[in-house]
mmCIF file of C-alpha atoms in Angstrom:
data_model
loop_
_atom_site.group_PDB
_atom_site.id
_atom_site.type_symbol
_atom_site.label_atom_id
_atom_site.label_comp_id
_atom_site.label_asym_id
_atom_site.label_seq_id
_atom_site.Cartn_x
_atom_site.Cartn_y
_atom_site.Cartn_z
ATOM 1 C CA MET R 1 11.225 -8.950 -3.242
ATOM 2 C CA TRP R 2 13.121 -11.308 -5.836
ATOM 3 C CA LYS R 3 14.787 -14.243 -4.749
ATOM 4 C CA LEU R 4 18.069 -15.527 -6.210
ATOM 5 C CA LEU R 5 18.145 -19.094 -7.564
ATOM 6 C CA GLU R 6 21.447 -21.069 -7.798
ATOM 7 C CA TRP R 7 21.459 -22.449 -11.372
ATOM 8 C CA ASP R 8 23.193 -25.759 -10.597
ATOM 9 C CA LEU R 9 20.013 -27.731 -10.143
ATOM 10 C CA GLU R 10 19.692 -31.300 -11.148
ATOM 11 C CA THR R 11 17.234 -31.674 -13.813
ATOM 12 C CA SER R 12 15.728 -34.465 -15.311
ATOM 13 C CA SER R 13 15.272 -34.336 -19.266
ATOM 14 C CA CYS R 14 13.495 -36.623 -21.689
ATOM 15 C CA THR R 15 13.232 -36.796 -25.423
ATOM 16 C CA MET R 16 9.678 -36.408 -26.727
ATOM 17 C CA ARG R 17 8.008 -36.086 -29.956
ATOM 18 C CA MET R 18 5.933 -32.826 -30.363
ATOM 19 C CA ASP R 19 2.583 -32.912 -32.205
ATOM 20 C CA GLN R 20 2.225 -30.579 -35.046
ATOM 21 C CA GLY R 21 1.330 -27.108 -34.058
ATOM 22 C CA GLN R 22 3.144 -27.313 -30.671
ATOM 23 C CA ASN R 23 6.533 -26.100 -32.135
ATOM 24 C CA GLY R 24 5.584 -25.288 -35.631
ATOM 25 C CA ASP R 25 7.324 -28.403 -37.216
ATOM 26 C CA GLU R 26 5.719 -31.784 -37.060
ATOM 27 C CA GLY R 27 8.211 -34.372 -35.854
ATOM 28 C CA THR R 28 10.702 -32.080 -34.115
ATOM 29 C CA THR R 29 12.553 -33.544 -31.219
ATOM 30 C CA LEU R 30 13.308 -31.338 -28.290
ATOM 31 C CA GLU R 31 14.973 -32.052 -24.934
ATOM 32 C CA LEU R 32 12.808 -30.405 -22.352
ATOM 33 C CA GLU R 33 13.424 -30.096 -18.642
ATOM 34 C CA SER R 34 11.099 -30.179 -15.807
ATOM 35 C CA GLU R 35 9.856 -26.764 -14.349
ATOM 36 C CA PRO R 36 12.272 -25.624 -11.579
ATOM 37 C CA GLU R 37 10.856 -24.267 -8.443
ATOM 38 C CA SER R 38 9.955 -20.617 -8.624
ATOM 39 C CA PRO R 39 12.904 -18.877 -10.318
ATOM 40 C CA LEU R 40 11.586 -15.466 -9.908
ATOM 41 C CA ALA R 41 14.981 -13.617 -10.914
ATOM 42 C CA PRO R 42 17.375 -14.538 -13.534
ATOM 43 C CA PRO R 43 21.087 -15.676 -12.518
ATOM 44 C CA ALA R 44 23.075 -12.997 -11.193
ATOM 45 C CA ASP R 45 25.426 -12.876 -13.998
ATOM 46 C CA LEU R 46 23.007 -12.646 -16.604
ATOM 47 C CA LEU R 47 22.852 -8.812 -17.029
ATOM 48 C CA GLU R 48 25.704 -6.495 -17.381
ATOM 49 C CA PRO R 49 25.902 -3.120 -15.703
ATOM 50 C CA LEU R 50 24.571 -0.204 -17.606
ATOM 51 C CA GLY R 51 26.383 3.181 -17.056
ATOM 52 C CA HIS R 52 25.154 4.869 -13.836
ATOM 53 C CA TYR R 53 23.376 1.484 -12.846
ATOM 54 C CA GLU R 54 26.304 -0.765 -11.671
ATOM 55 C CA TRP R 55 24.358 -3.091 -9.525
ATOM 56 C CA THR R 56 22.992 -6.440 -10.858
ATOM 57 C CA PHE R 57 20.759 -9.097 -9.278
ATOM 58 C CA ARG R 58 23.529 -9.847 -6.711
ATOM 59 C CA ASP R 59 22.012 -6.733 -5.162
ATOM 60 C CA LEU R 60 18.498 -8.138 -5.380
ATOM 61 C CA GLY R 61 18.119 -6.431 -8.540
ATOM 62 C CA ARG R 62 16.882 -2.954 -6.889
ATOM 63 C CA LYS R 63 18.388 0.047 -5.472
ATOM 64 C CA LYS R 64 16.887 2.997 -3.434
ATOM 65 C CA LEU R 65 18.268 6.282 -4.850
ATOM 66 C CA VAL R 66 19.517 8.941 -2.551
ATOM 67 C CA PRO R 67 18.860 12.398 -3.979
ATOM 68 C CA PRO R 68 22.200 14.277 -4.968
ATOM 69 C CA PRO R 69 23.028 17.408 -3.104
ATOM 70 C CA GLU R 70 22.102 19.840 -5.773
ATOM 71 C CA VAL R 71 18.428 18.329 -5.740
ATOM 72 C CA MET R 72 18.170 18.810 -1.995
ATOM 73 C CA GLN R 73 19.212 22.352 -2.326
ATOM 74 C CA LYS R 74 16.522 23.407 -4.720
ATOM 75 C CA PHE R 75 14.012 25.089 -2.225
ATOM 76 C CA SER R 76 11.828 27.741 -3.059
ATOM 77 C CA GLU R 77 13.423 31.321 -2.592
ATOM 78 C CA GLN R 78 10.014 32.986 -2.261
ATOM 79 C CA ARG R 79 8.464 31.820 1.085
ATOM 80 C CA ASN R 80 4.700 32.345 1.890
ATOM 81 C CA ASN R 81 4.085 34.119 5.154
ATOM 82 C CA PRO R 82 2.191 32.197 7.673
ATOM 83 C CA VAL R 83 -1.507 32.950 7.985
ATOM 84 C CA PHE R 84 -3.522 33.438 11.295
ATOM 85 C CA LEU R 85 -7.191 32.748 10.472
ATOM 86 C CA GLN R 86 -10.279 33.874 12.424
ATOM 87 C CA CYS R 87 -11.974 31.432 14.620
ATOM 88 C CA ARG R 88 -15.346 30.297 13.176
ATOM 89 C CA ILE R 89 -16.583 28.105 15.888
ATOM 90 C CA PRO R 90 -20.103 28.991 17.026
ATOM 91 C CA ARG R 91 -20.691 29.255 20.764
ATOM 92 C CA MET R 92 -22.453 26.200 22.267
ATOM 93 C CA THR R 93 -25.813 26.782 23.308
ATOM 94 C CA ASP R 94 -28.498 24.529 25.239
ATOM 95 C CA ASP R 95 -30.361 23.853 21.948
ATOM 96 C CA MET R 96 -27.191 22.819 20.133
ATOM 97 C CA ALA R 97 -26.140 20.567 23.041
ATOM 98 C CA ARG R 98 -29.605 18.833 23.193
ATOM 99 C CA ASN R 99 -29.780 18.534 19.405
ATOM 100 C CA ALA R 100 -26.469 16.838 19.394
ATOM 101 C CA LEU R 101 -27.564 14.508 22.121
ATOM 102 C CA PHE R 102 -30.814 13.749 20.109
ATOM 103 C CA SER R 103 -28.618 12.885 16.948
ATOM 104 C CA PHE R 104 -26.481 10.640 19.174
ATOM 105 C CA VAL R 105 -29.325 8.636 20.722
ATOM 106 C CA ASP R 106 -31.128 8.164 17.134
ATOM 107 C CA SER R 107 -27.902 6.443 16.080
ATOM 108 C CA LYS R 108 -28.269 3.735 19.016
ATOM 109 C CA CYS R 109 -30.640 0.959 18.455
ATOM 110 C CA CYS R 110 -31.045 0.494 22.215
ATOM 111 C CA TYR R 111 -31.061 4.096 23.458
ATOM 112 C CA GLY R 112 -34.367 5.896 24.320
ATOM 113 C CA ASN R 113 -34.945 9.513 23.491
ATOM 114 C CA ARG R 114 -37.193 10.386 26.382
ATOM 115 C CA ALA R 115 -34.255 11.453 28.673
ATOM 116 C CA ALA R 116 -32.805 13.495 26.007
ATOM 117 C CA GLY R 117 -36.047 15.486 25.619
ATOM 118 C CA GLU R 118 -36.825 15.775 29.469
ATOM 119 C CA LEU R 119 -33.207 16.395 30.738
ATOM 120 C CA VAL R 120 -32.529 19.867 32.290
ATOM 121 C CA ILE R 121 -29.142 21.235 31.243
ATOM 122 C CA GLN R 122 -27.489 22.818 34.310
ATOM 123 C CA GLU R 123 -24.198 24.037 32.938
ATOM 124 C CA LEU R 124 -22.011 24.270 29.671
ATOM 125 C CA LYS R 125 -18.271 24.148 30.098
ATOM 126 C CA PRO R 126 -16.365 24.978 27.037
ATOM 127 C CA GLN R 127 -12.818 23.404 26.714
ATOM 128 C CA THR R 128 -9.850 24.592 24.705
ATOM 129 C CA LEU R 129 -8.042 21.824 22.584
ATOM 130 C CA TYR R 130 -5.413 22.424 19.932
ATOM 131 C CA ARG R 131 -4.110 20.104 17.270
ATOM 132 C CA TYR R 132 -0.830 20.711 15.677
ATOM 133 C CA ARG R 133 -0.118 18.892 12.433
ATOM 134 C CA LEU R 134 2.914 18.946 10.322
ATOM 135 C CA GLU R 135 2.732 17.428 6.701
ATOM 136 C CA THR R 136 5.834 16.726 4.802
ATOM 137 C CA PHE R 137 5.271 15.679 1.168
ATOM 138 C CA THR R 138 8.203 13.683 -0.204
ATOM 139 C CA GLU R 139 9.331 11.998 -3.401
ATOM 140 C CA THR R 140 11.131 8.634 -3.278
ATOM 141 C CA ARG R 141 12.834 7.066 -6.170
ATOM 142 C CA LEU R 142 13.577 3.296 -6.416
ATOM 143 C CA CYS R 143 15.317 1.593 -9.509
ATOM 144 C CA GLU R 144 14.915 -2.117 -9.902
ATOM 145 C CA TRP R 145 15.578 -4.830 -12.891
ATOM 146 C CA THR R 146 12.478 -6.248 -14.167
ATOM 147 C CA PHE R 147 11.329 -8.178 -17.347
ATOM 148 C CA GLU R 148 8.426 -9.137 -19.413
ATOM 149 C CA PRO R 149 8.055 -11.543 -22.392
ATOM 150 C CA TYR R 150 9.799 -10.264 -25.552
ATOM 151 C CA THR R 151 7.323 -9.992 -28.389
ATOM 152 C CA ASN R 152 9.626 -8.594 -31.113
ATOM 153 C CA ILE R 153 9.063 -5.068 -30.300
ATOM 154 C CA LEU R 154 11.617 -2.033 -30.514
ATOM 155 C CA VAL R 155 14.341 -2.435 -28.109
ATOM 156 C CA ASP R 156 15.617 0.782 -26.582
ATOM 157 C CA GLY R 157 18.985 -0.517 -25.525
ATOM 158 C CA PRO R 158 22.407 0.910 -24.730
ATOM 159 C CA GLN R 159 23.217 1.263 -28.182
ATOM 160 C CA ASN R 160 20.823 4.189 -28.520
ATOM 161 C CA GLY R 161 22.826 6.147 -25.770
ATOM 162 C CA THR R 162 23.822 6.333 -22.110
ATOM 163 C CA SER R 163 20.928 5.879 -19.669
ATOM 164 C CA PRO R 164 20.006 9.040 -17.793
ATOM 165 C CA GLN R 165 20.544 9.541 -14.003
ATOM 166 C CA PRO R 166 17.474 8.506 -12.214
ATOM 167 C CA TRP R 167 17.033 12.043 -10.586
ATOM 168 C CA ASP R 168 17.527 13.768 -14.027
ATOM 169 C CA ILE R 169 14.357 12.111 -15.280
ATOM 170 C CA LYS R 170 11.448 14.571 -15.313
ATOM 171 C CA VAL R 171 8.165 13.338 -14.054
ATOM 172 C CA GLN R 172 4.883 15.122 -13.493
ATOM 173 C CA VAL R 173 4.569 15.695 -9.862
ATOM 174 C CA PRO R 174 0.964 15.215 -8.509
ATOM 175 C CA GLN R 175 -0.944 17.892 -6.516
ATOM 176 C CA MET R 176 0.773 18.861 -3.382
ATOM 177 C CA PHE R 177 0.138 16.471 -0.557
ATOM 178 C CA GLN R 178 -1.794 13.876 -2.710
ATOM 179 C CA GLU R 179 -0.093 10.516 -2.409
ATOM 180 C CA ASP R 180 0.715 8.655 -5.763
ATOM 181 C CA THR R 181 2.873 6.080 -7.065
ATOM 182 C CA LYS R 182 4.055 5.741 -10.848
ATOM 183 C CA LYS R 183 6.455 3.610 -12.598
ATOM 184 C CA PHE R 184 8.716 4.469 -15.641
ATOM 185 C CA ARG R 185 10.996 2.524 -17.899
ATOM 186 C CA ILE R 186 14.507 3.877 -17.877
ATOM 187 C CA PRO R 187 15.563 5.059 -21.441
ATOM 188 C CA HIS R 188 18.268 2.962 -23.107
ATOM 189 C CA SER R 189 18.236 0.243 -20.538
ATOM 190 C CA SER R 190 16.382 -2.606 -22.416
ATOM 191 C CA LEU R 191 18.093 -5.841 -23.009
ATOM 192 C CA VAL R 192 16.768 -9.023 -24.701
ATOM 193 C CA LYS R 193 17.877 -12.410 -23.233
ATOM 194 C CA GLU R 194 16.843 -15.869 -23.535
ATOM 195 C CA CYS R 195 14.262 -16.890 -20.964
ATOM 196 C CA HIS R 196 16.268 -17.903 -17.821
ATOM 197 C CA LYS R 197 13.324 -20.229 -16.626
ATOM 198 C CA CYS R 198 12.900 -22.456 -19.669
ATOM 199 C CA HIS R 199 16.401 -21.768 -21.314
ATOM 200 C CA GLY R 200 14.835 -20.503 -24.386
ATOM 201 C CA ARG R 201 12.520 -23.518 -25.098
ATOM 202 C CA GLY R 202 9.263 -21.882 -24.452
ATOM 203 C CA ARG R 203 8.030 -25.051 -22.788
ATOM 204 C CA TYR R 204 8.473 -27.373 -19.941
ATOM 205 C CA LYS R 205 8.064 -31.071 -19.428
ATOM 206 C CA CYS R 206 4.750 -31.723 -17.747
ATOM 207 C CA SER R 207 5.029 -32.625 -14.217
ATOM 208 C CA GLY R 208 1.908 -34.485 -14.215
ATOM 209 C CA CYS R 209 2.765 -37.167 -16.855
ATOM 210 C CA HIS R 210 6.532 -36.535 -16.934
ATOM 211 C CA GLY R 211 6.267 -35.782 -20.611
ATOM 212 C CA ALA R 212 4.468 -38.871 -21.783
ATOM 213 C CA GLY R 213 1.175 -37.317 -22.367
ATOM 214 C CA ARG R 214 -0.914 -40.176 -20.802
ATOM 215 C CA MET R 215 -1.395 -41.286 -17.372
ATOM 216 C CA ARG R 216 -2.557 -44.433 -15.598
ATOM 217 C CA CYS R 217 -6.202 -44.647 -15.399
ATOM 218 C CA VAL R 218 -7.355 -43.906 -11.894
ATOM 219 C CA THR R 219 -10.576 -45.903 -12.305
ATOM 220 C CA CYS R 220 -8.917 -49.283 -13.111
ATOM 221 C CA SER R 221 -5.383 -48.552 -11.842
ATOM 222 C CA GLY R 222 -4.010 -49.350 -15.114
ATOM 223 C CA ALA R 223 -5.438 -52.983 -15.084
ATOM 224 C CA ARG R 224 -7.695 -52.030 -18.048
ATOM 225 C CA HIS R 225 -10.682 -53.985 -16.639
ATOM 226 C CA LYS R 226 -13.003 -53.084 -13.654
ATOM 227 C CA ALA R 227 -12.543 -55.036 -10.643
ATOM 228 C CA LYS R 228 -14.429 -58.291 -10.987
ATOM 229 C CA ALA R 229 -16.750 -59.648 -8.273
ATOM 230 C CA LYS R 230 -15.897 -63.171 -6.909
ATOM 231 C CA HIS R 231 -19.078 -64.610 -8.389
ATOM 232 C CA LEU R 232 -18.380 -63.211 -11.978
ATOM 233 C CA LYS R 233 -16.234 -65.436 -14.460
ATOM 234 C CA HIS R 234 -15.483 -62.648 -17.007
ATOM 235 C CA GLN R 235 -14.107 -59.179 -16.601
ATOM 236 C CA LYS R 236 -15.418 -56.211 -18.095
ATOM 237 C CA ARG R 237 -13.279 -53.626 -19.882
ATOM 238 C CA CYS R 238 -12.893 -50.396 -18.223
ATOM 239 C CA GLN R 239 -15.046 -47.762 -19.943
ATOM 240 C CA MET R 240 -13.154 -44.684 -18.574
ATOM 241 C CA CYS R 241 -9.984 -45.541 -20.525
ATOM 242 C CA SER R 242 -11.572 -47.928 -22.972
ATOM 243 C CA GLY R 243 -9.568 -50.775 -21.927
ATOM 244 C CA SER R 244 -6.146 -49.205 -22.478
ATOM 245 C CA GLY R 245 -5.156 -48.799 -18.865
ATOM 246 C CA ARG R 246 -4.107 -45.235 -19.555
ATOM 247 C CA LYS R 247 -5.715 -41.705 -20.077
ATOM 248 C CA ARG R 248 -4.859 -38.498 -21.531
ATOM 249 C CA CYS R 249 -2.988 -36.098 -18.960
ATOM 250 C CA SER R 250 -5.568 -33.611 -17.804
ATOM 251 C CA THR R 251 -2.617 -31.178 -16.665
ATOM 252 C CA CYS R 252 -1.099 -30.799 -20.181
ATOM 253 C CA SER R 253 -4.216 -32.019 -22.370
ATOM 254 C CA GLY R 254 -2.103 -34.732 -23.506
ATOM 255 C CA ARG R 255 0.854 -32.648 -25.026
ATOM 256 C CA GLY R 256 3.428 -33.725 -22.485
ATOM 257 C CA SER R 257 4.438 -30.213 -22.055
ATOM 258 C CA LYS R 258 3.325 -26.804 -20.711
ATOM 259 C CA THR R 259 3.852 -23.365 -21.868
ATOM 260 C CA CYS R 260 6.601 -21.301 -19.849
ATOM 261 C CA THR R 261 4.766 -19.043 -17.375
ATOM 262 C CA THR R 262 7.708 -16.675 -17.493
ATOM 263 C CA CYS R 263 8.183 -15.839 -21.021
ATOM 264 C CA HIS R 264 4.537 -17.124 -22.050
ATOM 265 C CA GLY R 265 6.121 -19.398 -24.692
ATOM 266 C CA GLU R 266 8.020 -16.510 -26.440
ATOM 267 C CA LYS R 267 11.336 -17.997 -25.390
ATOM 268 C CA LYS R 268 12.790 -14.645 -24.787
ATOM 269 C CA LEU R 269 12.670 -11.918 -22.242
ATOM 270 C CA LEU R 270 12.970 -8.146 -22.441
ATOM 271 C CA HIS R 271 14.824 -6.990 -19.276
ATOM 272 C CA TYR R 272 14.930 -3.229 -18.426
ATOM 273 C CA ILE R 273 15.485 -0.959 -15.338
ATOM 274 C CA GLN R 274 12.103 0.174 -13.846
ATOM 275 C CA LEU R 275 11.941 3.517 -12.069
ATOM 276 C CA THR R 276 9.391 3.689 -9.270
ATOM 277 C CA VAL R 277 8.465 7.082 -7.987
ATOM 278 C CA THR R 278 6.504 7.330 -4.850
ATOM 279 C CA TRP R 279 5.009 10.581 -3.452
ATOM 280 C CA LYS R 280 3.986 10.307 0.058
ATOM 281 C CA ASN R 281 2.250 12.823 2.498
ATOM 282 C CA ASN R 282 3.953 12.125 6.171
ATOM 283 C CA VAL R 283 1.964 13.307 8.935
ATOM 284 C CA TYR R 284 2.913 14.228 12.408
ATOM 285 C CA GLU R 285 0.186 15.268 14.841
ATOM 286 C CA PHE R 286 0.100 16.503 18.454
ATOM 287 C CA ILE R 287 -2.968 17.344 20.410
ATOM 288 C CA TYR R 288 -2.817 19.719 23.488
ATOM 289 C CA GLU R 289 -5.586 18.776 25.696
ATOM 290 C CA ASN R 290 -4.878 20.515 29.091
ATOM 291 C CA GLN R 291 -5.596 17.679 31.180
ATOM 292 C CA LEU R 292 -9.077 17.003 29.596
ATOM 293 C CA ASN R 293 -10.391 13.612 30.752
ATOM 294 C CA PHE R 294 -11.525 12.702 27.304
ATOM 295 C CA PRO R 295 -10.489 9.597 25.020
ATOM 296 C CA ARG R 296 -7.755 10.888 22.646
ATOM 297 C CA GLU R 297 -8.583 8.413 19.850
ATOM 298 C CA LEU R 298 -11.941 10.235 19.448
ATOM 299 C CA LEU R 299 -10.307 13.677 18.946
ATOM 300 C CA ASN R 300 -8.315 11.986 16.057
ATOM 301 C CA LYS R 301 -11.364 11.394 14.150
ATOM 302 C CA VAL R 302 -13.126 14.867 14.168
ATOM 303 C CA MET R 303 -12.565 18.067 12.192
ATOM 304 C CA GLY R 304 -11.388 21.188 13.985
ATOM 305 C CA ASP R 305 -11.323 24.892 12.832
ATOM 306 C CA ASN R 306 -7.936 25.911 11.347
ATOM 307 C CA ILE R 307 -6.381 28.974 12.925
ATOM 308 C CA PHE R 308 -2.872 28.885 11.638
ATOM 309 C CA LYS R 309 -1.370 27.642 8.381
ATOM 310 C CA ASP R 310 2.190 27.800 7.257
ATOM 311 C CA GLU R 311 3.047 26.261 3.818
ATOM 312 C CA ASN R 312 6.462 26.489 2.052
ATOM 313 C CA ALA R 313 9.205 24.172 0.476
ATOM 314 C CA VAL R 314 10.496 24.097 4.267
ATOM 315 C CA VAL R 315 8.906 25.430 7.340
ATOM 316 C CA TYR R 316 10.590 26.465 10.555
ATOM 317 C CA PRO R 317 9.484 25.807 14.379
ATOM 318 C CA LEU R 318 6.888 28.123 15.680
ATOM 319 C CA LEU R 319 7.790 30.610 18.354
ATOM 320 C CA ASP R 320 6.085 32.284 21.133
ATOM 321 C CA PHE R 321 2.847 30.396 20.646
ATOM 322 C CA PRO R 322 0.690 30.958 23.818
ATOM 323 C CA TYR R 323 0.738 27.328 24.696
ATOM 324 C CA PRO R 324 4.559 26.211 24.880
ATOM 325 C CA GLU R 325 3.609 22.700 24.331
ATOM 326 C CA ILE R 326 2.529 23.484 20.796
ATOM 327 C CA SER R 327 5.960 25.298 20.018
ATOM 328 C CA LEU R 328 7.787 22.262 21.340
ATOM 329 C CA ALA R 329 5.732 19.837 19.318
ATOM 330 C CA SER R 330 6.591 21.996 16.286
ATOM 331 C CA GLU R 331 10.343 22.110 17.069
ATOM 332 C CA ARG R 332 10.218 18.278 17.552
ATOM 333 C CA ALA R 333 8.370 17.457 14.517
ATOM 334 C CA ILE R 334 10.289 19.496 12.177
ATOM 335 C CA ALA R 335 13.597 17.881 13.515
ATOM 336 C CA GLU R 336 12.145 14.506 13.148
ATOM 337 C CA HIS R 337 10.892 14.775 9.710
ATOM 338 C CA ARG R 338 14.180 16.238 8.321
ATOM 339 C CA ALA R 339 16.411 13.629 10.082
ATOM 340 C CA THR R 340 14.038 10.797 8.673
ATOM 341 C CA PHE R 341 13.394 12.069 5.082
ATOM 342 C CA THR R 342 16.405 14.334 3.973
ATOM 343 C CA ASN R 343 18.720 11.365 3.302
ATOM 344 C CA THR R 344 16.182 8.956 1.527
ATOM 345 C CA SER R 345 13.795 11.102 -0.092
ATOM 346 C CA ARG R 346 13.283 14.678 -1.810
ATOM 347 C CA ILE R 347 11.197 17.084 0.356
ATOM 348 C CA LEU R 348 8.848 18.925 -2.060
ATOM 349 C CA GLN R 349 6.551 20.897 0.296
ATOM 350 C CA GLN R 350 5.859 21.351 4.108
ATOM 351 C CA ARG R 351 2.735 22.318 5.754
ATOM 352 C CA GLN R 352 2.081 23.060 9.465
ATOM 353 C CA THR R 353 -1.154 23.837 10.871
ATOM 354 C CA ILE R 354 -2.974 24.428 14.122
ATOM 355 C CA GLU R 355 -6.658 23.500 14.614
ATOM 356 C CA LEU R 356 -8.925 24.510 17.441
ATOM 357 C CA ILE R 357 -11.069 21.488 18.370
ATOM 358 C CA PRO R 358 -14.286 22.482 20.182
ATOM 359 C CA VAL R 359 -15.075 20.312 23.245
ATOM 360 C CA THR R 360 -17.922 21.137 25.644
ATOM 361 C CA GLU R 361 -18.846 19.478 28.866
ATOM 362 C CA VAL R 362 -22.521 19.230 29.211
ATOM 363 C CA HIS R 363 -23.773 18.783 32.966
ATOM 364 C CA TYR R 364 -27.583 18.004 33.221
ATOM 365 C CA GLN R 365 -30.198 16.562 35.601
ATOM 366 C CA TYR R 366 -32.542 13.872 34.735
ATOM 367 C CA ALA R 367 -34.963 11.844 37.268
ATOM 368 C CA GLU R 368 -33.081 13.691 40.109
ATOM 369 C CA LYS R 369 -29.784 12.651 39.165
ATOM 370 C CA THR R 370 -26.787 14.304 37.711
ATOM 371 C CA TYR R 371 -25.040 13.291 34.464
ATOM 372 C CA MET R 372 -22.668 14.610 31.909
ATOM 373 C CA TYR R 373 -21.701 14.244 28.260
ATOM 374 C CA TYR R 374 -19.466 15.859 25.945
ATOM 375 C CA VAL R 375 -20.060 17.491 22.552
ATOM 376 C CA TYR R 376 -16.874 17.803 20.441
ATOM 377 C CA GLY R 377 -15.615 18.353 16.902
ATOM 378 C CA MET R 378 -16.931 20.738 14.318
ATOM 379 C CA GLU R 379 -19.514 17.873 13.533
ATOM 380 C CA ASN R 380 -20.899 18.111 17.192
ATOM 381 C CA LYS R 381 -20.427 14.664 18.064
ATOM 382 C CA VAL R 382 -21.307 13.088 21.513
ATOM 383 C CA HIS R 383 -19.519 11.033 23.840
ATOM 384 C CA ALA R 384 -21.731 9.748 26.685
ATOM 385 C CA LEU R 385 -20.621 7.165 29.125
ATOM 386 C CA ASP R 386 -23.676 7.229 31.446
ATOM 387 C CA TYR R 387 -26.739 7.959 29.449
ATOM 388 C CA PRO R 388 -29.639 7.040 31.786
ATOM 389 C CA GLU R 389 -32.013 5.467 29.153
ATOM 390 C CA ARG R 390 -30.398 2.370 27.907
ATOM 391 C CA TYR R 391 -32.280 -0.968 27.367
ATOM 392 C CA CYS R 392 -29.347 -3.372 26.511
ATOM 393 C CA CYS R 393 -25.725 -3.574 26.659
ATOM 394 C CA GLY R 394 -24.975 -4.695 23.252
ATOM 395 C CA CYS R 395 -24.055 -1.245 21.782
ATOM 396 C CA THR R 396 -20.630 -0.021 21.504
ATOM 397 C CA ILE R 397 -20.364 3.532 23.398
ATOM 398 C CA ILE R 398 -18.635 6.122 21.533
#
């Protein structure tokens, strides 16, 4: 965020003689000021309002744009019907459960696989888990003043016409539900102004040597001679400064000044209004787990089988789903997204889906003791808290 700077700073100035090539003319005398502290933005009264863009740097040079009502009402008239998909999850078998455990054990450096090979599976208990997801794909527009060094390029300013309304500017929308950010220059918003940091000089007085170009030698502390020992009658001339007591400033290479980092020595800045368009996929998730004793965070990381899909410009809450918790989650999610995004962004598309996440409790016996592990997700991942053949405690159990 840009910070405003009060421009009544007390500045020190000095008269210095520029070497040939620094300002084009030999012997040109310039009054240079010391570099002020980080003026990231020009003064508030530098730029005049442009048409629809009444704000200036008094408003921090930026403005979030609320979509006009006509933009919000442009929803698709043709709606796609919700799609119910056939479940494709294969039934868990003893061999599938054992193979999943083998893969899990092989991924652990200190787990033995003998138990996985010799255990006796006693029971497989499939569980029913549903994951409801609402995705709202939004477009947000933000305008802000920005600038760059002016290099004598063509200036598209107010003389070429009135700048268009921010939401009237046509931009290429990315693929739905794919996040992206793009920046554009608002037409007819460019202005050329003197650099506010160096006041059009293009350079600053060096802070290291205060414009002198030379500094006191650190080896002899300006004494021109090395520190003499008590038994020596003659002092030796300092070799680092050749006996002058001063050295060329390393900060500015002896020039006494530095190039302005804001205008890069161009002396002028091109100011313009920049439009930033952000496309974001906002996701709401709810997992109905039916009192399953299973870490919820693990379910967020696996794939399920999609059994329902509804994608339209706007979607409506699900009704009469076999599990009321899913219907309530749909109603709550849609209301939450509309309240959150309608007044700040343009909703381009919404999609709600229901996934069936397979989870199977595997009860087995090994060495006359009973144990249990879970096989979950379409990937057949394993969650085993009490696997019997562990040789150390340094592994993270998942």
